[in-house]
Amino acid sequence: MKIGITCYPTYGGSGIVATELGIELANRGHDVHFVSYANPIRLDTGNPRVHYHEVEVSTYPLFQYPPYCLALASRMAEVAERYDLDLLHVHYAIPHSISALLAQQMQAPSRKLPFITTLHGTDITLVGTDRSYLRITRFSIAASNAVTSISEYLCQRTREVFGVTGDIRVIPNFVNCDLYHPSPELREHTPLAPPGEKVLIHLSNFRPVKRTQDCIRILAEVRRHVAAHLLMVGDGPDRGPCEQLAAGLGVERHVSFLGKQNHVERLLPQADVLLLPSELESFGLAALEGMACGVPPIATRVGGLPELVTHGEDGYLESVADVAAHAARAVELLTDASLYERVSAAARATARRRFCTNLIIPRYEALYAEVCERYAGL
Ligand code: GMT
């Protein structure tokens, strides 16, 4: 098929999922056209079936707010026409599904261009705090030819927030288990931490919802019992406060801030435990990527995380802000080798059994075929 994908190309889970989906689809023989304002992160494949079309937004002085939504719609329509696209798949409702709807209408009646909207979470929670997006988001969800959400939790929330009664298909996020895999050798001898120290890792965009400072507090607590080093991967508004807190708690030598990294599959296998103390996660992609690498997550019991992590089996779920409980779980795992091996193996097994690309990508392919067939008959 010829598929147009739109996402936010920034350092966020929705962009990562959209990018990885496009790459996997291209590996399976589809032609994938990314339409966005910048090259999506992690899109560094040499696959000739992956194309990127930039949306240029005019900065004419009259426009205090450049109309990105319209420029995107226009580019979507242009790409659909030139490359004979079968459908558009947009990740994140605001404003991508409205742009897709406009592109669809611009093509009609000569070309049938259905579009699918995948909800990732913040597109729904944002509406919770900014009601000005409520009506337009509800409208764009209803106008989509299919809607998917990345967890049961998010599906439920969408129904509650928007009163949506139509079909929302839950297709969970996925991980390439061949690319993301454990490496006991690397874990034993990582160059990223002093020899003999255990390694904790956190991966996010350092937004307040991630509670990144809790990671620093957890490390400080863990170090009272076990020699450990923390890798903080990513960047965002709370990086500065984290650095200050590390200095304040006297653990700055034991924390490495690695900034934004594209190849997290090379970093994760070097860690023993993944920390995800978020206030909310609709899915928790970082936890899944860690699990595929055999790195047990210690996360919060919020949002979609309980659909991914089974407490005590393949990771741990604790209350938000309960630093002592998160630290105690880390100490437990890091000091009991047989417990560690069991939980680590179970984490990897969960990723393989339930969330591997070879299980999830065919579900998107089936949906694409179904939507195209249904839309052709309209
Ligand atoms: O969490 C973020 O800051 C980024 C955000 C996004 O929309 O890019 O992530 C959301 O989508 C990810 C991929 O589906 C999920 O793994 C995250 O849990 C979700 N974030 C939240 O719900 C807060």
Short mmCIF file of C-alpha atoms and ligand atoms in Angstrom, two decimals:
data_model
loop_
_atom_site.label_atom_id
_atom_site.label_comp_id
_atom_site.label_asym_id
_atom_site.label_seq_id
_atom_site.Cartn_x
_atom_site.Cartn_y
_atom_site.Cartn_z
CA MET A 1 0.00 0.00 0.00
CA LYS A 2 0.97 3.65 -0.24
CA ILE A 3 0.55 5.22 3.16
CA GLY A 4 0.89 8.83 4.31
CA ILE A 5 1.92 9.24 7.96
CA THR A 6 1.78 12.47 9.94
CA CYS A 7 3.09 12.94 13.47
CA TYR A 8 4.85 15.44 15.69
CA PRO A 9 8.49 14.91 14.76
CA THR A 10 9.66 15.96 18.22
CA TYR A 11 11.02 13.91 21.12
CA GLY A 12 7.78 12.29 22.23
CA GLY A 13 6.23 8.85 22.26
CA SER A 14 3.64 9.54 19.58
CA GLY A 15 6.30 10.65 17.09
CA ILE A 16 8.44 7.65 17.94
CA VAL A 17 5.58 5.19 17.49
CA ALA A 18 4.60 6.80 14.16
CA THR A 19 8.19 6.70 12.95
CA GLU A 20 8.79 3.10 14.01
CA LEU A 21 5.47 2.12 12.44
CA GLY A 22 6.48 3.72 9.14
CA ILE A 23 9.84 1.97 9.19
CA GLU A 24 8.26 -1.41 9.95
CA LEU A 25 5.64 -0.92 7.20
CA ALA A 26 8.38 -0.04 4.71
CA ASN A 27 10.32 -3.17 5.76
CA ARG A 28 7.17 -5.14 4.92
CA GLY A 29 7.05 -3.70 1.40
CA HIS A 30 4.72 -0.71 1.76
CA ASP A 31 5.59 2.77 0.49
CA VAL A 32 5.52 5.19 3.37
CA HIS A 33 5.36 8.96 3.03
CA PHE A 34 5.96 11.04 6.16
CA VAL A 35 4.37 14.49 5.94
CA SER A 36 5.52 16.77 8.75
CA TYR A 37 7.33 20.05 9.51
CA ALA A 38 10.63 18.32 10.36
CA ASN A 39 12.27 14.97 9.82
CA PRO A 40 10.85 12.70 12.55
CA ILE A 41 13.38 11.58 15.16
CA ARG A 42 14.69 8.04 14.68
CA LEU A 43 13.95 8.29 10.93
CA ASP A 44 17.50 7.57 9.87
CA THR A 45 16.79 4.53 7.76
CA GLY A 46 18.23 4.14 4.30
CA ASN A 47 15.11 2.27 3.19
CA PRO A 48 14.10 3.61 -0.26
CA ARG A 49 10.44 2.95 0.56
CA VAL A 50 10.51 5.63 3.27
CA HIS A 51 9.92 9.17 1.99
CA TYR A 52 9.78 12.46 3.83
CA HIS A 53 7.83 15.54 2.70
CA GLU A 54 8.40 18.73 4.61
CA VAL A 55 5.57 21.12 5.40
CA GLU A 56 6.72 24.70 5.04
CA VAL A 57 4.91 27.19 7.19
CA SER A 58 4.85 30.77 6.05
CA THR A 59 6.05 33.34 8.59
CA TYR A 60 4.40 36.32 6.86
CA PRO A 61 4.31 39.20 9.40
CA LEU A 62 0.53 39.46 9.17
CA PHE A 63 0.25 36.03 10.78
CA GLN A 64 0.77 36.16 14.51
CA TYR A 65 -0.03 32.43 14.46
CA PRO A 66 1.16 30.78 11.21
CA PRO A 67 -1.63 28.44 10.01
CA TYR A 68 0.32 25.13 10.17
CA CYS A 69 -2.89 23.12 10.06
CA LEU A 70 -3.71 24.52 6.59
CA ALA A 71 -0.17 24.16 5.23
CA LEU A 72 -0.22 20.55 6.42
CA ALA A 73 -3.59 19.85 4.77
CA SER A 74 -2.34 21.31 1.54
CA ARG A 75 0.86 19.23 1.60
CA MET A 76 -1.08 16.07 2.50
CA ALA A 77 -3.36 16.59 -0.52
CA GLU A 78 -0.40 17.31 -2.79
CA VAL A 79 1.52 14.20 -1.67
CA ALA A 80 -1.61 12.03 -1.91
CA GLU A 81 -2.15 13.14 -5.48
CA ARG A 82 1.46 12.92 -6.62
CA TYR A 83 2.19 9.53 -5.04
CA ASP A 84 -1.29 8.08 -5.39
CA LEU A 85 -1.68 7.41 -1.65
CA ASP A 86 -4.22 4.85 -0.48
CA LEU A 87 -4.76 6.46 2.92
CA LEU A 88 -3.48 8.84 5.56
CA HIS A 89 -2.63 7.73 9.08
CA VAL A 90 -2.29 10.60 11.54
CA HIS A 91 -0.85 10.29 15.02
CA TYR A 92 -2.22 12.73 17.57
CA ALA A 93 -5.61 14.25 16.87
CA ILE A 94 -4.76 17.95 17.26
CA PRO A 95 -4.52 19.33 14.58
CA HIS A 96 -3.54 16.39 12.38
CA SER A 97 -6.97 14.84 11.95
CA ILE A 98 -8.50 18.16 10.93
CA SER A 99 -5.75 18.60 8.32
CA ALA A 100 -6.39 15.06 7.09
CA LEU A 101 -10.11 15.76 6.83
CA LEU A 102 -9.41 18.86 4.74
CA ALA A 103 -6.99 16.93 2.53
CA GLN A 104 -9.65 14.25 2.05
CA GLN A 105 -12.23 16.85 1.05
CA MET A 106 -9.78 18.57 -1.30
CA GLN A 107 -9.31 15.26 -3.15
CA ALA A 108 -12.97 14.35 -3.41
CA PRO A 109 -14.69 13.22 -5.52
CA SER A 110 -11.90 12.19 -7.91
CA ARG A 111 -9.75 10.46 -5.29
CA LYS A 112 -10.82 8.44 -2.27
CA LEU A 113 -8.49 9.28 0.59
CA PRO A 114 -9.61 7.76 3.91
CA PHE A 115 -7.76 8.68 7.08
CA ILE A 116 -7.10 6.96 10.39
CA THR A 117 -6.45 8.81 13.64
CA THR A 118 -4.36 7.22 16.37
CA LEU A 119 -4.76 8.74 19.83
CA HIS A 120 -1.69 8.75 22.06
CA GLY A 121 -2.83 10.41 25.25
CA THR A 122 -1.69 13.96 25.57
CA ASP A 123 -4.07 14.86 22.74
CA ILE A 124 -6.83 13.87 25.17
CA THR A 125 -5.35 15.20 28.44
CA LEU A 126 -4.51 18.54 26.81
CA VAL A 127 -8.19 18.94 26.04
CA GLY A 128 -8.87 18.30 29.71
CA THR A 129 -6.93 21.44 30.54
CA ASP A 130 -7.77 23.54 27.48
CA ARG A 131 -11.45 23.33 26.61
CA SER A 132 -10.97 25.40 23.43
CA TYR A 133 -9.86 22.20 21.69
CA LEU A 134 -12.75 20.06 22.88
CA ARG A 135 -15.30 20.55 20.10
CA ILE A 136 -12.83 20.43 17.24
CA THR A 137 -11.16 17.30 18.62
CA ARG A 138 -14.50 15.56 19.14
CA PHE A 139 -15.45 16.54 15.58
CA SER A 140 -12.16 15.28 14.10
CA ILE A 141 -12.47 11.96 15.95
CA ALA A 142 -16.01 11.50 14.64
CA ALA A 143 -14.92 12.45 11.10
CA SER A 144 -12.02 9.95 11.05
CA ASN A 145 -12.62 6.83 8.98
CA ALA A 146 -11.16 4.81 11.84
CA VAL A 147 -9.83 5.69 15.28
CA THR A 148 -7.30 3.70 17.26
CA SER A 149 -5.95 4.20 20.75
CA ILE A 150 -2.77 2.80 22.23
CA SER A 151 -4.37 1.41 25.40
CA GLU A 152 -7.73 0.42 26.88
CA TYR A 153 -7.24 3.19 29.42
CA LEU A 154 -6.97 5.84 26.71
CA CYS A 155 -9.96 4.40 24.87
CA GLN A 156 -12.03 4.73 28.06
CA ARG A 157 -10.75 8.27 28.75
CA THR A 158 -11.60 9.32 25.21
CA ARG A 159 -15.15 8.06 25.65
CA GLU A 160 -15.45 9.90 28.97
CA VAL A 161 -13.89 13.21 27.84
CA PHE A 162 -15.51 13.42 24.40
CA GLY A 163 -18.61 11.31 24.80
CA VAL A 164 -17.50 9.33 21.74
CA THR A 165 -19.79 6.37 21.08
CA GLY A 166 -18.26 5.16 17.80
CA ASP A 167 -15.71 2.40 17.39
CA ILE A 168 -12.25 2.99 18.88
CA ARG A 169 -9.91 0.11 18.22
CA VAL A 170 -7.21 -0.54 20.78
CA ILE A 171 -3.90 -1.36 19.09
CA PRO A 172 -1.14 -1.25 21.68
CA ASN A 173 2.31 0.17 21.05
CA PHE A 174 4.99 -2.22 19.92
CA VAL A 175 8.72 -2.83 19.97
CA ASN A 176 11.08 -4.51 17.55
CA CYS A 177 12.35 -7.38 19.70
CA ASP A 178 15.23 -8.13 17.31
CA LEU A 179 16.54 -4.60 17.63
CA TYR A 180 15.74 -4.21 21.32
CA HIS A 181 17.24 -7.15 23.14
CA PRO A 182 19.22 -7.91 26.29
CA SER A 183 22.99 -7.86 26.24
CA PRO A 184 24.37 -9.42 29.47
CA GLU A 185 27.91 -8.63 28.35
CA LEU A 186 27.15 -4.90 27.93
CA ARG A 187 25.17 -4.82 31.16
CA GLU A 188 28.14 -6.29 33.05
CA HIS A 189 30.74 -3.99 31.50
CA THR A 190 29.01 -0.76 30.56
CA PRO A 191 31.36 2.15 29.91
CA LEU A 192 28.58 4.51 31.04
CA ALA A 193 28.98 3.84 34.76
CA PRO A 194 31.89 3.14 37.12
CA PRO A 195 32.91 -0.56 37.16
CA GLY A 196 30.91 -2.66 39.58
CA GLU A 197 28.07 -0.15 40.00
CA LYS A 198 24.47 -1.01 39.18
CA VAL A 199 22.80 1.13 36.52
CA LEU A 200 19.38 2.79 36.69
CA ILE A 201 18.02 4.42 33.55
CA HIS A 202 15.28 6.93 32.82
CA LEU A 203 14.11 7.95 29.37
CA SER A 204 11.68 10.79 28.63
CA ASN A 205 11.15 14.33 27.39
CA PHE A 206 11.58 15.71 30.94
CA ARG A 207 8.13 17.29 31.03
CA PRO A 208 6.63 17.83 34.52
CA VAL A 209 4.24 14.88 33.97
CA LYS A 210 7.29 12.58 33.94
CA ARG A 211 8.30 13.56 37.52
CA THR A 212 11.97 13.29 36.53
CA GLN A 213 13.12 14.74 39.87
CA ASP A 214 11.73 11.62 41.54
CA CYS A 215 14.37 9.64 39.60
CA ILE A 216 17.11 11.68 41.31
CA ARG A 217 15.49 11.15 44.71
CA ILE A 218 15.15 7.42 44.02
CA LEU A 219 18.83 7.18 43.09
CA ALA A 220 19.87 9.01 46.27
CA GLU A 221 17.81 6.57 48.33
CA VAL A 222 19.08 3.48 46.45
CA ARG A 223 22.68 4.58 46.96
CA ARG A 224 22.21 4.28 50.73
CA HIS A 225 22.10 0.51 50.15
CA VAL A 226 23.71 -0.26 46.76
CA ALA A 227 26.43 1.44 44.66
CA ALA A 228 24.43 2.67 41.68
CA HIS A 229 24.61 5.15 38.82
CA LEU A 230 21.67 6.82 37.06
CA LEU A 231 21.50 7.50 33.31
CA MET A 232 19.04 10.27 32.43
CA VAL A 233 18.26 10.08 28.71
CA GLY A 234 16.38 12.87 26.94
CA ASP A 235 15.92 16.56 27.48
CA GLY A 236 13.18 19.03 28.33
CA PRO A 237 12.02 21.62 30.84
CA ASP A 238 12.85 19.63 33.99
CA ARG A 239 16.43 18.78 33.09
CA GLY A 240 17.82 21.91 34.83
CA PRO A 241 15.83 21.28 38.03
CA CYS A 242 17.04 17.65 37.99
CA GLU A 243 20.66 18.76 37.72
CA GLN A 244 20.15 21.17 40.61
CA LEU A 245 18.48 18.53 42.72
CA ALA A 246 21.29 16.04 42.07
CA ALA A 247 23.78 18.64 43.31
CA GLY A 248 21.55 19.47 46.27
CA LEU A 249 21.35 15.81 47.29
CA GLY A 250 25.10 15.36 46.76
CA VAL A 251 24.68 12.71 44.04
CA GLU A 252 25.70 14.72 40.97
CA ARG A 253 28.72 12.45 40.35
CA HIS A 254 26.37 9.50 40.24
CA VAL A 255 24.03 10.84 37.56
CA SER A 256 24.85 11.18 33.84
CA PHE A 257 22.60 13.38 31.71
CA LEU A 258 22.96 11.98 28.21
CA GLY A 259 20.57 14.36 26.42
CA LYS A 260 18.42 13.36 23.45
CA GLN A 261 19.50 10.04 21.99
CA ASN A 262 18.21 8.41 18.83
CA HIS A 263 19.53 4.89 19.41
CA VAL A 264 18.12 4.06 22.79
CA GLU A 265 18.29 0.37 21.86
CA ARG A 266 22.06 0.72 22.41
CA LEU A 267 21.67 2.32 25.84
CA LEU A 268 18.86 0.33 27.43
CA PRO A 269 20.69 -3.04 27.50
CA GLN A 270 23.42 -1.36 29.56
CA ALA A 271 21.02 -0.73 32.45
CA ASP A 272 19.75 -2.97 35.26
CA VAL A 273 16.50 -1.20 36.07
CA LEU A 274 14.29 1.39 34.34
CA LEU A 275 12.61 4.15 36.34
CA LEU A 276 9.30 5.58 35.12
CA PRO A 277 7.75 7.56 38.02
CA SER A 278 5.29 9.49 35.77
CA GLU A 279 2.16 11.11 37.04
CA LEU A 280 0.41 9.74 33.96
CA GLU A 281 1.24 7.48 31.02
CA SER A 282 -1.38 6.38 28.53
CA PHE A 283 0.93 3.56 27.57
CA GLY A 284 4.55 4.04 28.71
CA LEU A 285 6.61 3.24 25.62
CA ALA A 286 9.93 3.65 27.45
CA ALA A 287 8.92 0.87 29.85
CA LEU A 288 8.17 -1.46 26.93
CA GLU A 289 11.47 -0.69 25.22
CA GLY A 290 13.27 -1.42 28.48
CA MET A 291 11.35 -4.68 28.97
CA ALA A 292 12.33 -5.87 25.49
CA CYS A 293 15.95 -5.38 26.59
CA GLY A 294 15.30 -7.41 29.76
CA VAL A 295 15.38 -4.27 31.93
CA PRO A 296 12.59 -4.47 34.52
CA PRO A 297 10.59 -1.23 34.89
CA ILE A 298 9.73 0.30 38.24
CA ALA A 299 6.81 2.50 37.24
CA THR A 300 3.66 4.11 38.59
CA ARG A 301 0.26 2.46 38.77
CA VAL A 302 -1.38 4.97 36.43
CA GLY A 303 -3.08 5.19 33.04
CA GLY A 304 -2.20 2.35 30.69
CA LEU A 305 0.84 1.10 32.62
CA PRO A 306 -1.04 -1.74 34.37
CA GLU A 307 -1.94 -3.07 30.88
CA LEU A 308 1.78 -3.38 30.17
CA VAL A 309 3.43 -4.22 33.48
CA THR A 310 2.25 -7.03 35.75
CA HIS A 311 3.29 -5.99 39.26
CA GLY A 312 5.77 -8.41 40.81
CA GLU A 313 6.12 -10.48 37.65
CA ASP A 314 7.77 -8.48 34.89
CA GLY A 315 8.26 -5.19 36.75
CA TYR A 316 6.78 -3.17 39.60
CA LEU A 317 4.01 -0.59 39.90
CA GLU A 318 3.99 1.82 42.83
CA SER A 319 2.05 4.95 43.75
CA VAL A 320 2.89 8.33 42.23
CA ALA A 321 5.44 10.26 44.35
CA ASP A 322 6.16 7.32 46.67
CA VAL A 323 9.93 7.60 46.24
CA ALA A 324 10.62 5.25 49.16
CA ALA A 325 8.56 2.45 47.56
CA HIS A 326 10.20 2.89 44.13
CA ALA A 327 13.66 2.88 45.74
CA ALA A 328 12.86 -0.19 47.86
CA ARG A 329 11.85 -2.13 44.71
CA ALA A 330 15.09 -1.12 43.01
CA VAL A 331 17.16 -2.24 46.00
CA GLU A 332 15.25 -5.53 46.11
CA LEU A 333 16.00 -6.21 42.44
CA LEU A 334 19.62 -5.11 42.62
CA THR A 335 20.51 -7.18 45.67
CA ASP A 336 18.72 -10.45 44.88
CA ALA A 337 20.27 -12.05 41.79
CA SER A 338 17.70 -14.83 41.39
CA LEU A 339 14.77 -12.40 41.74
CA TYR A 340 16.46 -10.14 39.21
CA GLU A 341 16.94 -12.93 36.66
CA ARG A 342 13.31 -14.01 37.01
CA VAL A 343 11.82 -10.51 36.61
CA SER A 344 14.21 -9.56 33.82
CA ALA A 345 13.39 -12.73 31.84
CA ALA A 346 9.66 -12.17 32.40
CA ALA A 347 9.94 -8.56 31.18
CA ARG A 348 11.58 -9.71 27.97
CA ALA A 349 9.01 -12.51 27.58
CA THR A 350 6.10 -10.05 27.96
CA ALA A 351 7.53 -7.77 25.27
CA ARG A 352 7.98 -10.73 22.90
CA ARG A 353 4.66 -12.41 23.64
CA ARG A 354 2.37 -9.38 23.55
CA PHE A 355 4.00 -6.33 21.98
CA CYS A 356 6.44 -7.47 19.32
CA THR A 357 6.24 -5.74 15.93
CA ASN A 358 5.40 -9.00 14.17
CA LEU A 359 2.20 -9.19 16.26
CA ILE A 360 1.11 -5.55 16.17
CA ILE A 361 2.01 -4.29 12.67
CA PRO A 362 -0.32 -6.81 10.94
CA ARG A 363 -3.17 -5.35 13.00
CA TYR A 364 -2.52 -1.94 11.45
CA GLU A 365 -2.24 -3.53 7.99
CA ALA A 366 -5.58 -5.28 8.48
CA LEU A 367 -7.18 -2.02 9.57
CA TYR A 368 -5.77 -0.19 6.53
CA ALA A 369 -7.23 -2.81 4.19
CA GLU A 370 -10.58 -2.74 5.98
CA VAL A 371 -10.82 1.07 5.94
CA CYS A 372 -9.87 1.33 2.25
CA GLU A 373 -12.41 -1.29 1.29
CA ARG A 374 -15.17 0.31 3.36
CA TYR A 375 -14.37 3.80 2.09
CA ALA A 376 -14.23 2.70 -1.56
CA GLY A 377 -17.83 1.56 -1.23
CA LEU A 378 -19.07 4.94 0.07
O1 GMT B 1 4.39 11.54 27.18
C1 GMT B 1 4.77 12.43 26.45
O2 GMT B 1 5.24 13.48 26.87
C2 GMT B 1 4.72 12.29 24.96
C3 GMT B 1 3.42 11.74 24.50
C4 GMT B 1 3.17 11.99 23.03
O3 GMT B 1 2.01 12.18 22.70
O4 GMT B 1 4.08 12.00 22.22
O5 GMT B 1 3.36 10.36 24.83
C5 GMT B 1 2.12 9.70 24.80
O6 GMT B 1 2.20 8.76 23.75
C6 GMT B 1 3.15 7.70 23.96
C7 GMT B 1 3.18 6.82 22.71
O7 GMT B 1 1.94 6.27 22.42
C8 GMT B 1 2.79 6.91 25.22
O8 GMT B 1 3.73 5.87 25.42
C9 GMT B 1 2.79 7.86 26.42
O9 GMT B 1 2.37 7.15 27.57
C10 GMT B 1 1.85 9.04 26.16
N1 GMT B 1 2.04 10.02 27.23
C11 GMT B 1 1.10 10.31 28.13
O10 GMT B 1 0.02 9.77 28.14
C12 GMT B 1 1.47 11.33 29.16
#
